[in-house]
Short mmCIF file of C-alpha atoms in Angstrom, two decimals:
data_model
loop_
_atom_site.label_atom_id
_atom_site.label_comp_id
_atom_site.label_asym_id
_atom_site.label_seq_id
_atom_site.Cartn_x
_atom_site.Cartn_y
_atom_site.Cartn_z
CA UNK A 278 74.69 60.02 -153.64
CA UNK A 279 72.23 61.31 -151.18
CA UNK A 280 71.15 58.52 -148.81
CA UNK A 281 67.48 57.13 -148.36
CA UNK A 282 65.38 59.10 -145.96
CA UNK A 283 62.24 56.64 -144.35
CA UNK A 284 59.62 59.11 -142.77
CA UNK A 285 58.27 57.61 -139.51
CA UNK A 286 55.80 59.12 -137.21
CA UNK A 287 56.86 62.85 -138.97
CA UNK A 288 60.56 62.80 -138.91
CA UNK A 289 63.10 61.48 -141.23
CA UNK A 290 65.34 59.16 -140.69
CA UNK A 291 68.40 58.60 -143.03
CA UNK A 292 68.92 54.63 -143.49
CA UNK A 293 72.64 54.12 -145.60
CA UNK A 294 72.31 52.15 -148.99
CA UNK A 295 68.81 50.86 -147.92
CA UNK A 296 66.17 52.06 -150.42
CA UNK A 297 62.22 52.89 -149.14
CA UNK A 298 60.66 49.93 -150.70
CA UNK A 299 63.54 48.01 -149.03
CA UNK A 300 62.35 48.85 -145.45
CA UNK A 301 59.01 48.37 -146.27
CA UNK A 302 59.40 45.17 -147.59
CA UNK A 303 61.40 44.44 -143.99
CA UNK A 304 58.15 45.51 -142.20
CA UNK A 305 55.59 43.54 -144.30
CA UNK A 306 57.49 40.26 -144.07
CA UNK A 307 58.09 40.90 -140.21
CA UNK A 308 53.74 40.96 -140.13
CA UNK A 309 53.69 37.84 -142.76
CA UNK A 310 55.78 36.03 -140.70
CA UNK A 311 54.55 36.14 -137.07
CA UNK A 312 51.12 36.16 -138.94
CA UNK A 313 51.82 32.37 -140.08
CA UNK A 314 53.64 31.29 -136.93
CA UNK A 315 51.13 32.29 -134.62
CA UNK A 316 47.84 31.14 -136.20
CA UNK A 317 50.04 27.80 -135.64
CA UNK A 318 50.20 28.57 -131.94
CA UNK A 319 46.42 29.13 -132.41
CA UNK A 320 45.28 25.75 -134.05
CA UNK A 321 48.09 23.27 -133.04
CA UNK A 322 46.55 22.55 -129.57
CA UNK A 323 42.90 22.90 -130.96
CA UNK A 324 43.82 20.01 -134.08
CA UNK A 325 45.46 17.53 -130.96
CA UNK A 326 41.97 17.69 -129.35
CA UNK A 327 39.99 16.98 -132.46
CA UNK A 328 42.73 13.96 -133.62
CA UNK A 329 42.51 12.41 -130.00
CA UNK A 330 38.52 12.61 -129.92
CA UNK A 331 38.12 10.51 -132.71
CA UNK A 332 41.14 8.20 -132.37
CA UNK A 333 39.33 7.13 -128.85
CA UNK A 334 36.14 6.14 -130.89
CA UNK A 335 33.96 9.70 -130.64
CA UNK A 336 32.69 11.43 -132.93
CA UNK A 337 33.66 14.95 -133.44
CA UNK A 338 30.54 16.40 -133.00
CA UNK A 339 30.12 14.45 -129.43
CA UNK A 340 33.40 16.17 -128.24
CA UNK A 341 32.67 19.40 -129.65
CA UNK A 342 29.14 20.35 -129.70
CA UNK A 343 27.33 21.93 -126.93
CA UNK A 344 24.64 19.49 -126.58
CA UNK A 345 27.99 16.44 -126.96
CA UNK A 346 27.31 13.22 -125.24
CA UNK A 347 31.11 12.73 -124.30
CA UNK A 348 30.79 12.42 -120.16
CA UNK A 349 33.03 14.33 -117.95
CA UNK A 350 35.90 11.27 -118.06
CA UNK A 351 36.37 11.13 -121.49
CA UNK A 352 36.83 15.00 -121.71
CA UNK A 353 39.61 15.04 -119.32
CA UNK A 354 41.07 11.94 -121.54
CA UNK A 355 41.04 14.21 -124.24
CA UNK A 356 42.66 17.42 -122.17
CA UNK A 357 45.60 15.48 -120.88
CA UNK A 358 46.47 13.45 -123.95
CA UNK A 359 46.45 17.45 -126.10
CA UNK A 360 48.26 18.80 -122.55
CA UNK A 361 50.97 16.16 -122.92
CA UNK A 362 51.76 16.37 -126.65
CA UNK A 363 51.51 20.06 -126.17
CA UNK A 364 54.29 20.05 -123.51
CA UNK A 365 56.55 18.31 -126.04
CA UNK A 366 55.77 20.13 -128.62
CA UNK A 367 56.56 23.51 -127.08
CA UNK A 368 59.00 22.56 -124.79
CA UNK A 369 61.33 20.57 -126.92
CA UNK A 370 60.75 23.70 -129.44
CA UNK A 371 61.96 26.71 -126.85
CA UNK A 372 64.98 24.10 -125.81
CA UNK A 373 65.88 24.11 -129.60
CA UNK A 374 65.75 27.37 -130.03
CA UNK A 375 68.34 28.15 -127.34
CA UNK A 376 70.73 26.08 -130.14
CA UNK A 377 69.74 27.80 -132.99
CA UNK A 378 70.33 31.31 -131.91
CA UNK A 379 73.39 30.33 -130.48
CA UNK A 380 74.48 28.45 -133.69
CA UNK A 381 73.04 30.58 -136.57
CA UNK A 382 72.59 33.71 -135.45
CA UNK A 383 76.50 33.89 -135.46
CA UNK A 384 76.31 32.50 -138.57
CA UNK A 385 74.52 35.17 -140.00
CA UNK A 386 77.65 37.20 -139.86
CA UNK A 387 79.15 34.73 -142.29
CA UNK A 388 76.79 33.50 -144.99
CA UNK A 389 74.36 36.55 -144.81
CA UNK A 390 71.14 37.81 -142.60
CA UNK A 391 69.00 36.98 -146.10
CA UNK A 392 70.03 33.27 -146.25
CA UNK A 393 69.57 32.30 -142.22
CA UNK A 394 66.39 34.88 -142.61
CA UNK A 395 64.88 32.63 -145.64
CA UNK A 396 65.60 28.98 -144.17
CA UNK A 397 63.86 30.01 -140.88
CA UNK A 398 60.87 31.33 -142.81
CA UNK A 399 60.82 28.15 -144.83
CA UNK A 400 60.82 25.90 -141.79
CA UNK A 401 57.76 27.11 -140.47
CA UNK A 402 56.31 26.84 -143.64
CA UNK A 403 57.12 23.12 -143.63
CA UNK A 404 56.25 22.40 -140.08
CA UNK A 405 52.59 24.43 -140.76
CA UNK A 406 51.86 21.90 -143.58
CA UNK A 407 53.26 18.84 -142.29
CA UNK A 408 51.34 19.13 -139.18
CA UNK A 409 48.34 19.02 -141.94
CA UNK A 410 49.77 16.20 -143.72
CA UNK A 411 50.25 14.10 -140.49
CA UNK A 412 47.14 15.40 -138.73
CA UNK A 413 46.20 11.75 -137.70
CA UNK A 414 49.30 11.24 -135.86
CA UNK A 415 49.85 13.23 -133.03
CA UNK A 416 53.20 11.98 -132.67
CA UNK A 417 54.62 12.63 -136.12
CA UNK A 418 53.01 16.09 -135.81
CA UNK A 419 55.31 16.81 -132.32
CA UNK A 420 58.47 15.16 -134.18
CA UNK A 421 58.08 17.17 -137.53
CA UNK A 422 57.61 20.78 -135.21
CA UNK A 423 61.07 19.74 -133.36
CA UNK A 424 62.29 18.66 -136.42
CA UNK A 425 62.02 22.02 -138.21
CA UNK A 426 62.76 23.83 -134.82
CA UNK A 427 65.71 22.75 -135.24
CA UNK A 428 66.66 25.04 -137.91
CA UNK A 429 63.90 27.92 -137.67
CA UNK A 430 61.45 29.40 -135.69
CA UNK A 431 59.96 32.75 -134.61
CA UNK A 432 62.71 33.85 -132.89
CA UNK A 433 65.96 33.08 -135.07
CA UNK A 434 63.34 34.99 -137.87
CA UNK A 435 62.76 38.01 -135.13
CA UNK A 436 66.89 38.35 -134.61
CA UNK A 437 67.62 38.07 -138.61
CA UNK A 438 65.12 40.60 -139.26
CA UNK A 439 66.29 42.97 -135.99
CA UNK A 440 70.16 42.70 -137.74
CA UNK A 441 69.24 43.48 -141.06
CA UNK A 442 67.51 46.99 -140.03
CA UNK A 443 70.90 47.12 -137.56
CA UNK A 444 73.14 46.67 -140.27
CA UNK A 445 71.32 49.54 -142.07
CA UNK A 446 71.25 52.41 -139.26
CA UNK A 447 73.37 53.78 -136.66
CA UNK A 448 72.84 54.18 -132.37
CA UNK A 449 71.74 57.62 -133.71
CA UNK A 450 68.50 56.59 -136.28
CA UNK A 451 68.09 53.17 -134.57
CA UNK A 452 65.30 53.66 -131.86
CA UNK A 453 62.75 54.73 -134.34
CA UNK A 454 63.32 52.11 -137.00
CA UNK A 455 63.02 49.44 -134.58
CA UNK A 456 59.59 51.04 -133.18
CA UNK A 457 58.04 50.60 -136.26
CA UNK A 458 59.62 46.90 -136.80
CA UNK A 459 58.46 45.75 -133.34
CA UNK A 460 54.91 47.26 -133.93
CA UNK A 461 54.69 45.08 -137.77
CA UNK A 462 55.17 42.21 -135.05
CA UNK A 463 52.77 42.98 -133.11
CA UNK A 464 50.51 43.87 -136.10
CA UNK A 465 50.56 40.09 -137.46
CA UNK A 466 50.55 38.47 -134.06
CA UNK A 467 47.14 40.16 -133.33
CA UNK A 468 45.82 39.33 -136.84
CA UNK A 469 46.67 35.72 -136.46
CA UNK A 470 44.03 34.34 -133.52
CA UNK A 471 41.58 36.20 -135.41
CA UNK A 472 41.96 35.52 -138.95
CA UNK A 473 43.04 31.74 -137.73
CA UNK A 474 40.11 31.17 -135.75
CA UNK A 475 37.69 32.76 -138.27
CA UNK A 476 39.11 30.72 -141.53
CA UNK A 477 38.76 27.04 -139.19
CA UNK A 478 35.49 28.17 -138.36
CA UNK A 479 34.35 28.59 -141.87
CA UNK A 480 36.15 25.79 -143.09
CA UNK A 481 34.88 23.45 -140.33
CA UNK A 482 31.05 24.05 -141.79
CA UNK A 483 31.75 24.06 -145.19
CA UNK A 484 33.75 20.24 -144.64
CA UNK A 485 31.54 19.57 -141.98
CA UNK A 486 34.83 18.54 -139.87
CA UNK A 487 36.69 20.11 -137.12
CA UNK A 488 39.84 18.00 -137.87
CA UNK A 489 39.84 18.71 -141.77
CA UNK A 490 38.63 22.75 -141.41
CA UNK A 491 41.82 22.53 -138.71
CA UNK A 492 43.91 20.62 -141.17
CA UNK A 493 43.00 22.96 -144.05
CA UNK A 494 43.54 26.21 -142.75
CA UNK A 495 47.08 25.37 -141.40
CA UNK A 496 48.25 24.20 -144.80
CA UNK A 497 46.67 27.76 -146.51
CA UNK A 498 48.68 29.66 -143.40
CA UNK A 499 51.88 27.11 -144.21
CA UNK A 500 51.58 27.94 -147.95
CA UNK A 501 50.98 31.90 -146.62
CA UNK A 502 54.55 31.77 -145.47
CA UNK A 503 55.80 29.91 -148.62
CA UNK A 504 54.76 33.74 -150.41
CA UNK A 505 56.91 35.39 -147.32
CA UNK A 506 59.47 33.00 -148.60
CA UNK A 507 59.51 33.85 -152.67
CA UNK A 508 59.18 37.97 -151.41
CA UNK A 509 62.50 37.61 -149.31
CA UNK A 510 64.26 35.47 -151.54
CA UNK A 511 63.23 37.66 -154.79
CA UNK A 512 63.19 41.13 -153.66
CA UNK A 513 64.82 41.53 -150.57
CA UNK A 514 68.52 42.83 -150.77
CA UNK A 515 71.06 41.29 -148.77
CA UNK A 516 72.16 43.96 -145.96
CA UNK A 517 75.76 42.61 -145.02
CA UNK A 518 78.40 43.56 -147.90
CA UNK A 519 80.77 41.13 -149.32
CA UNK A 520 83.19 43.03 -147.18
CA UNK A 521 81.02 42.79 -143.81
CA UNK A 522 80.63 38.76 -144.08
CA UNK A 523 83.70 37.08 -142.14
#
């Protein structure tokens, strides 16, 4: 049987036992996924601001507005508190990550790219819409991201999806493939500022809230990724053969 052939940029490329809609399917949950982790990146430190303003007795529209009342003292207040929980937050997360690629990524090799590709999907899912469940609490927001950093995250997702086209080309066909994989990155980390910012935008006027437009648009990105989640774990293929897993 004749092998797959995936055109890119004009030229074929021959990709063994991996079907068109398979590699397609690669590149659109590559975009889904950075899509929903990013717009995360986008709101996180915007929903600590919003939280702290009110929890030190201000209104939202005082902190927000252009015509706020908040003086100069209270704004700093509210810059170092979101700074601080911010430097947890992504700190403790890049420090977990150094773990999980060291601990799953070998893995992989064992269980299957599909299965370590699915559970780090899922835990940004969960950490997107428990940092809307547990808005109010700054510090149960920081704990839940570490929490489900300690098992996911963009880059264990990134290194799954970079071995599955691997395990399905050669040194030969590989350069192109990977073009085309790093460029659906790219394509859902650009979308994500924009389409985050817009949706809290026009969620904040219809609720009238900053917090609960914030809140609400990071539980529609979270349940985003859950659809990532049911396309991998119902049509993607697994790309390591019974033999290959050790």
């Amino acid at each position: 049987m004749a092998e797959p052939e995936v055109s890119l940029c004009g030229g074929r490329v021959v990709l063994a036992g991996f079907s068109h809609a398979q590699i397609r399917l690669v590149y659109l949950i590559s975009s889904l996924s950075l899509f929903s982790m990013y717009t995360m990146s986008t709101l996180t430190p915007l929903l600590f601001s919003a939280v702290i303003c009110t929890n030190l007795g201000h209104s939202e529209g005082d902190c927000f507005a252009h015509s706020g009342t908040v003086d100069k003292g209270v704004e700093d207040t509210i810059s170092a508190q979101a700074s601080d929980y911010m430097k947890y937050y992504e700190t403790g997360e890049y420090l977990l990550q150094i773990v999980v690629l060291s601990v799953l990524s070998p893995l992989s090799d064992r269980v299957g790219r599909k299965k370590i590709l699915i559970l780090g999907i899922l835990g940004v899912c969960l950490d997107a819409i428990g940092t809307a469940l547990l808005a109010r609490t700054p510090a149960l927001v920081v704990a839940v991201h570490l929490l489900c950093s300690a098992f996911s995250g963009k880059y264990l997702v990134l290194a799954q999806l970079h071995a599955v086209v691997a395990d399905h080309t050669t040194a030969e066909n590989r350069s192109p493939v990977f073009m085309v994989l790093d460029a659906s990155f790219h394509f859902g980390l650009l979308l994500a500022p924009l389409s985050a910012g817009g949706l809290a935008s026009a969620l904040r006027i219809h609720f009238n809230s900053y917090t609960l437009g914030l809140r609400v648009a990071l539980a529609t990105f979270g349940t985003l990724g859950l659809v990532t989640v049911m396309l991998a774990a119902c049509w993607l293929d697994e790309s390591l053969s019974g033999e290959s897993q050790r």
